[in-house]
mmCIF file of C-alpha atoms in Angstrom:
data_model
loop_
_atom_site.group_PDB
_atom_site.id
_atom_site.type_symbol
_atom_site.label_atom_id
_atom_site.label_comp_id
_atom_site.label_asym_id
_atom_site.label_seq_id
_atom_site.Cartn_x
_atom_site.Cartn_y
_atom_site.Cartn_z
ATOM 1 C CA UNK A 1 -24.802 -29.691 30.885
ATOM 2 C CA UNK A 2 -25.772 -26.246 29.626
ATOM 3 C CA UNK A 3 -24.955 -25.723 25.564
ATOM 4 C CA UNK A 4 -22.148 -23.438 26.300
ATOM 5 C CA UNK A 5 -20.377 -25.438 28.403
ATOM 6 C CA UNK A 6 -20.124 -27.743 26.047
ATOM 7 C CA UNK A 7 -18.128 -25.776 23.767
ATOM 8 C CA UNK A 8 -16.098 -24.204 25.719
ATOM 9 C CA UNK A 9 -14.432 -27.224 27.244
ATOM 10 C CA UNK A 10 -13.992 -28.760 23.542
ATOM 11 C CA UNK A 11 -12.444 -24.542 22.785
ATOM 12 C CA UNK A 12 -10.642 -25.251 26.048
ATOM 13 C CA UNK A 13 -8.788 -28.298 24.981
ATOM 14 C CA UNK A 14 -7.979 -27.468 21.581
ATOM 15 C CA UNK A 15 -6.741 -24.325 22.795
ATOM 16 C CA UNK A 16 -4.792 -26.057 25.595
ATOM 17 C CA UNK A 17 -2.880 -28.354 23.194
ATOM 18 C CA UNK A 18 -2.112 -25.313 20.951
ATOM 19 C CA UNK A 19 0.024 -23.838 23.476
ATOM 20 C CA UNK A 20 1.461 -26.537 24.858
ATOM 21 C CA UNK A 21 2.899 -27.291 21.048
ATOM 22 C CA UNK A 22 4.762 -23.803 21.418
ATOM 23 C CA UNK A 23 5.875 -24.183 24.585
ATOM 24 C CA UNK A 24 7.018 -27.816 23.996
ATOM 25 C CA UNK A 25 8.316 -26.396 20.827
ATOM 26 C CA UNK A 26 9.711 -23.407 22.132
ATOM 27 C CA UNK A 27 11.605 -25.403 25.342
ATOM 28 C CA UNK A 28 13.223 -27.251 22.747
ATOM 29 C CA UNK A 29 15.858 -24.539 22.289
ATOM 30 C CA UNK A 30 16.707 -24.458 25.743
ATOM 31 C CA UNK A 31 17.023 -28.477 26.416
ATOM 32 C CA UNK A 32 18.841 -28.759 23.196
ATOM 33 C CA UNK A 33 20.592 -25.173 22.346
ATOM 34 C CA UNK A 34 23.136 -26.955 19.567
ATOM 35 C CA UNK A 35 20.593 -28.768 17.887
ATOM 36 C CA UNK A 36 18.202 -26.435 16.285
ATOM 37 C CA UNK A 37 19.246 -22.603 15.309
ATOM 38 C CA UNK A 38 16.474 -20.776 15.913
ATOM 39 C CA UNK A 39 15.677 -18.111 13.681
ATOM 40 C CA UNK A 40 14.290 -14.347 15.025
ATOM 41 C CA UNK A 41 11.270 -14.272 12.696
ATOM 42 C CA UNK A 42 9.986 -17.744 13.561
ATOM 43 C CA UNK A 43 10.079 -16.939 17.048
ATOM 44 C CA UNK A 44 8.703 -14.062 16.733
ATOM 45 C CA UNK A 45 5.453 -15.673 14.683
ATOM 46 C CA UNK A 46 5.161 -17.710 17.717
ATOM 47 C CA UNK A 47 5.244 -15.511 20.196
ATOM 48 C CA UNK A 48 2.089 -13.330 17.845
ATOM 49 C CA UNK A 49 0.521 -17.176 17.534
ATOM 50 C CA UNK A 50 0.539 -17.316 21.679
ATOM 51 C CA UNK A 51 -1.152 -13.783 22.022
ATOM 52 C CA UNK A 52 -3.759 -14.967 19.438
ATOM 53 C CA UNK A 53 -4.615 -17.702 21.418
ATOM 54 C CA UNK A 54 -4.593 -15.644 24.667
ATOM 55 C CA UNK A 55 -6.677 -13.006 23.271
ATOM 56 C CA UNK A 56 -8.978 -15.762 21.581
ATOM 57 C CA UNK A 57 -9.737 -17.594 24.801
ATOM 58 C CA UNK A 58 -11.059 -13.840 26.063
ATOM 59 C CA UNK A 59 -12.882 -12.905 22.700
ATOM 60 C CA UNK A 60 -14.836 -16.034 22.996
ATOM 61 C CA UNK A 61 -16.369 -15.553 26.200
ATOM 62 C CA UNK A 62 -19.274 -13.498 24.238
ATOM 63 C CA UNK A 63 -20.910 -16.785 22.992
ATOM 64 C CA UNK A 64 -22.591 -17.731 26.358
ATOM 65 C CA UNK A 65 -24.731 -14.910 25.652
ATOM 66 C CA UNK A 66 -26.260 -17.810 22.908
ATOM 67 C CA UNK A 67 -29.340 -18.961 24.186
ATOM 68 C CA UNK A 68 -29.972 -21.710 21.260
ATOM 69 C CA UNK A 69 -27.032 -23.750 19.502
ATOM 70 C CA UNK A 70 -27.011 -25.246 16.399
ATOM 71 C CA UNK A 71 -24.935 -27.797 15.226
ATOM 72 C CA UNK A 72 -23.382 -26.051 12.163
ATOM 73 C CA UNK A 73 -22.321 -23.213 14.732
ATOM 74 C CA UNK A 74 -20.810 -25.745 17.198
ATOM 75 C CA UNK A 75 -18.603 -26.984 13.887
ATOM 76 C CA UNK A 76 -17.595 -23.367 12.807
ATOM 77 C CA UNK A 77 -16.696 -22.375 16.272
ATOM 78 C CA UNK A 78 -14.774 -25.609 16.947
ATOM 79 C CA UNK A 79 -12.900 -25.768 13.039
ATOM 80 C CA UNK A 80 -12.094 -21.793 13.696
ATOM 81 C CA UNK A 81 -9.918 -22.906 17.173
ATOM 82 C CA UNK A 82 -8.390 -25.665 15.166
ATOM 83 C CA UNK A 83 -7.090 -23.504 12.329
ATOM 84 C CA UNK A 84 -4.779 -21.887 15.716
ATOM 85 C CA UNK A 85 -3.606 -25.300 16.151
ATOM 86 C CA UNK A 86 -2.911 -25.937 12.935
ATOM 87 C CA UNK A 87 -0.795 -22.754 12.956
ATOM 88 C CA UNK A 88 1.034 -24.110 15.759
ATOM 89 C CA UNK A 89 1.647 -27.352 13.778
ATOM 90 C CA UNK A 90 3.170 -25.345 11.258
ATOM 91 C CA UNK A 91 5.646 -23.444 13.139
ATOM 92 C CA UNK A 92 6.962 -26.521 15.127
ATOM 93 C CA UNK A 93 7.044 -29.376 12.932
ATOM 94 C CA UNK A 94 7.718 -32.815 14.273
ATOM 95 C CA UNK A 95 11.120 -32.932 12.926
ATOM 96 C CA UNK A 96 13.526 -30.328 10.675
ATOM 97 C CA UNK A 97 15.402 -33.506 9.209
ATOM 98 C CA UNK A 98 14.430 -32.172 5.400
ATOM 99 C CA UNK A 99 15.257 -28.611 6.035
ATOM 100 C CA UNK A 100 18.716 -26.741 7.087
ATOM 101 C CA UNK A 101 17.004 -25.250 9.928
ATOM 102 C CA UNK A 102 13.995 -23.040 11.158
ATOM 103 C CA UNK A 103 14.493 -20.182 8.672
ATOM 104 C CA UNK A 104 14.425 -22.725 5.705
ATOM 105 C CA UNK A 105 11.631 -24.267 7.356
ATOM 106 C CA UNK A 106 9.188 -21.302 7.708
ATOM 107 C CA UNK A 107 10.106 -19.964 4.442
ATOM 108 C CA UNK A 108 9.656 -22.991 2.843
ATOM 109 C CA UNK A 109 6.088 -23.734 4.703
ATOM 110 C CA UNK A 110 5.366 -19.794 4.572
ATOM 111 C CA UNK A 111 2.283 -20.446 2.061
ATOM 112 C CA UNK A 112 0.930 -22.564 4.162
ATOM 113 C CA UNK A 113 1.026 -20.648 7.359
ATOM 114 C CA UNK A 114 0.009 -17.608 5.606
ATOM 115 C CA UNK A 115 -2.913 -18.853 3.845
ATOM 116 C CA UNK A 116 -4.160 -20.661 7.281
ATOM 117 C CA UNK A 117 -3.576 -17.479 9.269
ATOM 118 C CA UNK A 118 -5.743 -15.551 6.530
ATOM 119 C CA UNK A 119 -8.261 -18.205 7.050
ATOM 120 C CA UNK A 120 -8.398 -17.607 10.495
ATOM 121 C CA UNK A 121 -9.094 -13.437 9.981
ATOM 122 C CA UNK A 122 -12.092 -14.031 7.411
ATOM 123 C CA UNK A 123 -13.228 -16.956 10.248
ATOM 124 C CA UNK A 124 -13.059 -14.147 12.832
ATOM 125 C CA UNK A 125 -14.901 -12.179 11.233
ATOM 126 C CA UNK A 126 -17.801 -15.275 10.665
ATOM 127 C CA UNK A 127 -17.088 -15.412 14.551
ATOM 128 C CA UNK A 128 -18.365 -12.135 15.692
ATOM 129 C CA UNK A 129 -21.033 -12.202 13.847
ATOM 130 C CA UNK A 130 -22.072 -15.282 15.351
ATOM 131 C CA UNK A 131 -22.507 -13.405 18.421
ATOM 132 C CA UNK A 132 -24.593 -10.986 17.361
ATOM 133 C CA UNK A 133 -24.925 -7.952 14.804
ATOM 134 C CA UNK A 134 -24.590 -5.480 17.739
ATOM 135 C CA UNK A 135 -21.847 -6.935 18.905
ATOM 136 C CA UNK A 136 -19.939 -6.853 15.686
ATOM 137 C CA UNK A 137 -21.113 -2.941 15.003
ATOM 138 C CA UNK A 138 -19.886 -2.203 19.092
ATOM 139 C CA UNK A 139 -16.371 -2.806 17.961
ATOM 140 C CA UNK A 140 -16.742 0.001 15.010
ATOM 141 C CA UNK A 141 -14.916 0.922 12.071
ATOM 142 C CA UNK A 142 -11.199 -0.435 13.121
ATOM 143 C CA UNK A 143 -12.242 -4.377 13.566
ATOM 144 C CA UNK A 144 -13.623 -5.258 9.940
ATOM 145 C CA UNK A 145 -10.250 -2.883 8.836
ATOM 146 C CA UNK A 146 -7.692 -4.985 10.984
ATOM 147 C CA UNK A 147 -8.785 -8.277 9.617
ATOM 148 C CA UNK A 148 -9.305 -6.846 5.840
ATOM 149 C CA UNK A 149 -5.665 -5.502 5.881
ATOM 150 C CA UNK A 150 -4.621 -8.701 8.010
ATOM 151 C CA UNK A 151 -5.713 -10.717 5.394
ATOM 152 C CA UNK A 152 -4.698 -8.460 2.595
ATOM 153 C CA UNK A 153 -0.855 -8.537 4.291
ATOM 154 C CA UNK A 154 -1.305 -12.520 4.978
ATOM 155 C CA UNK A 155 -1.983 -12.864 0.783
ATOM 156 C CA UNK A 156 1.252 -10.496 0.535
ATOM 157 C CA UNK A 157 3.576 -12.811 2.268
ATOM 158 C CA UNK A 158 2.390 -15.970 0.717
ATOM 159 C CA UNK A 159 4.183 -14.121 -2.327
ATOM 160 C CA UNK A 160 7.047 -13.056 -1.203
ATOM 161 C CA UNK A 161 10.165 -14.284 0.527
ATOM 162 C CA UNK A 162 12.201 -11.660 1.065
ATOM 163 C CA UNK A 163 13.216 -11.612 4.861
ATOM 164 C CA UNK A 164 13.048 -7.833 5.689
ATOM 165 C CA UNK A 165 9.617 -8.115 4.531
ATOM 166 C CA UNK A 166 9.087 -10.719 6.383
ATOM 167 C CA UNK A 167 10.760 -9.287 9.921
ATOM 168 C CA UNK A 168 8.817 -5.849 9.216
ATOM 169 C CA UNK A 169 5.490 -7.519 9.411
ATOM 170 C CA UNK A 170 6.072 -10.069 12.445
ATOM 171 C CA UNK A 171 6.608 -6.929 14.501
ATOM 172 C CA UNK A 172 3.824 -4.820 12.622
ATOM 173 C CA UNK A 173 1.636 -7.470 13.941
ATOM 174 C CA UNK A 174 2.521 -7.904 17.125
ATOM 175 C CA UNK A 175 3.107 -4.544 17.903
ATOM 176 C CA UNK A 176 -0.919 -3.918 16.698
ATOM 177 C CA UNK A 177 -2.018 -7.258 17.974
ATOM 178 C CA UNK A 178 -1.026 -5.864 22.173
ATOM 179 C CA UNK A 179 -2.338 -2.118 21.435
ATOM 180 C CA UNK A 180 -5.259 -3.835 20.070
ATOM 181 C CA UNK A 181 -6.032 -5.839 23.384
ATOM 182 C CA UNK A 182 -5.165 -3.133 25.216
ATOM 183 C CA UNK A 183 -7.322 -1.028 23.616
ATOM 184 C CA UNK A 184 -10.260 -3.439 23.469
ATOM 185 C CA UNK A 185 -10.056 -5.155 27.567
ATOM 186 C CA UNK A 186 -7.774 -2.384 29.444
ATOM 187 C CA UNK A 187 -8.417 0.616 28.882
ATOM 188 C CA UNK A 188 -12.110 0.127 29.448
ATOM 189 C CA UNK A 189 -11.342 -0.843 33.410
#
């Protein structure tokens, strides 16, 4: 079996149990509406979590363009699609029993989520340079901005609590996060 094809069935399943934590997480409020509240912002982090992993299964298709794997890359590339699990983890716990609900959840787990999300930007960054300096430089001036002020905004809400902070940037994100894939994959066609 070629190198690549390798990885990307190990990407494939990782990435494949992320999102079937947020949809199994996410059905929850529909088999059991009077259990859980859920809480606007929470959903909302999911919902950016499932277009990073959408837009992660594309940005990774660069890496067949590898002709020689090393181990240590294999280990980056795998731990960087873990940290997306991980997030997924986060945002639907096994159980709520110690909290009042989702919103006391996520706030209460916020540093957490925050500082693995930043993770994930400076590992993105390790990423695409994996696959090559002129890929990296194709993508210009905007990519090493977005994940500098990603992280920079990530660091900011590991801080702070305060919910209209909190809303504001779930949306800032998302809202960048589609014109930023549509930018990148469909304009282009």
């Amino acid at each position: 079996m070629e190198t690549f094809g390798h990885v990307r069935m190990v990407i494939g399943f990782i990435l494949s149990l992320s999102i079937a934590h947020l949809l199994k997480g996410t059905a929850k409020f529909i088999q059991h509406p009077n259990r859980e509240k859920p809480y606007w912002i929470h959903l909302a982090w999911v919902f950016y979590i499932f277009i990073l992993l959408v837009h992660f299964w594309w940005w990774e298709m660069p890496l067949h363009a590898l002709k020689r794997w090393t181990f240590p890359e294999y280990i980056f590339v795998i731990s960087f699609i873990t940290t997306f699990f991980l997030l997924c983890a986060l945002l639907y716990p096994d159980d709520l029993k110690d909290y009042k609900g989702y919103q006391d959840y996520f706030y209460s787990r916020r540093k957490w989520f925050f500082g693995v999300l930043a993770f994930s930007f400076v590992a993105d960054v390790v990423d695409t340079l994996l696959k090559g300096q002129e890929y990296f430089l194709h993508f210009g001036w905007e990519y090493p901005v977005r994940n500098i002020v990603h992280l920079l905004l990530c660091l900011l809400a590991i801080r702070t609590s305060n919910r209209t902070f909190h809303g504001a940037l779930v949306l800032i994100f998302i809202v960048y996060e589609i014109s930023y894939i549509f930018r990148l994959f469909l304009i282009a066609l």
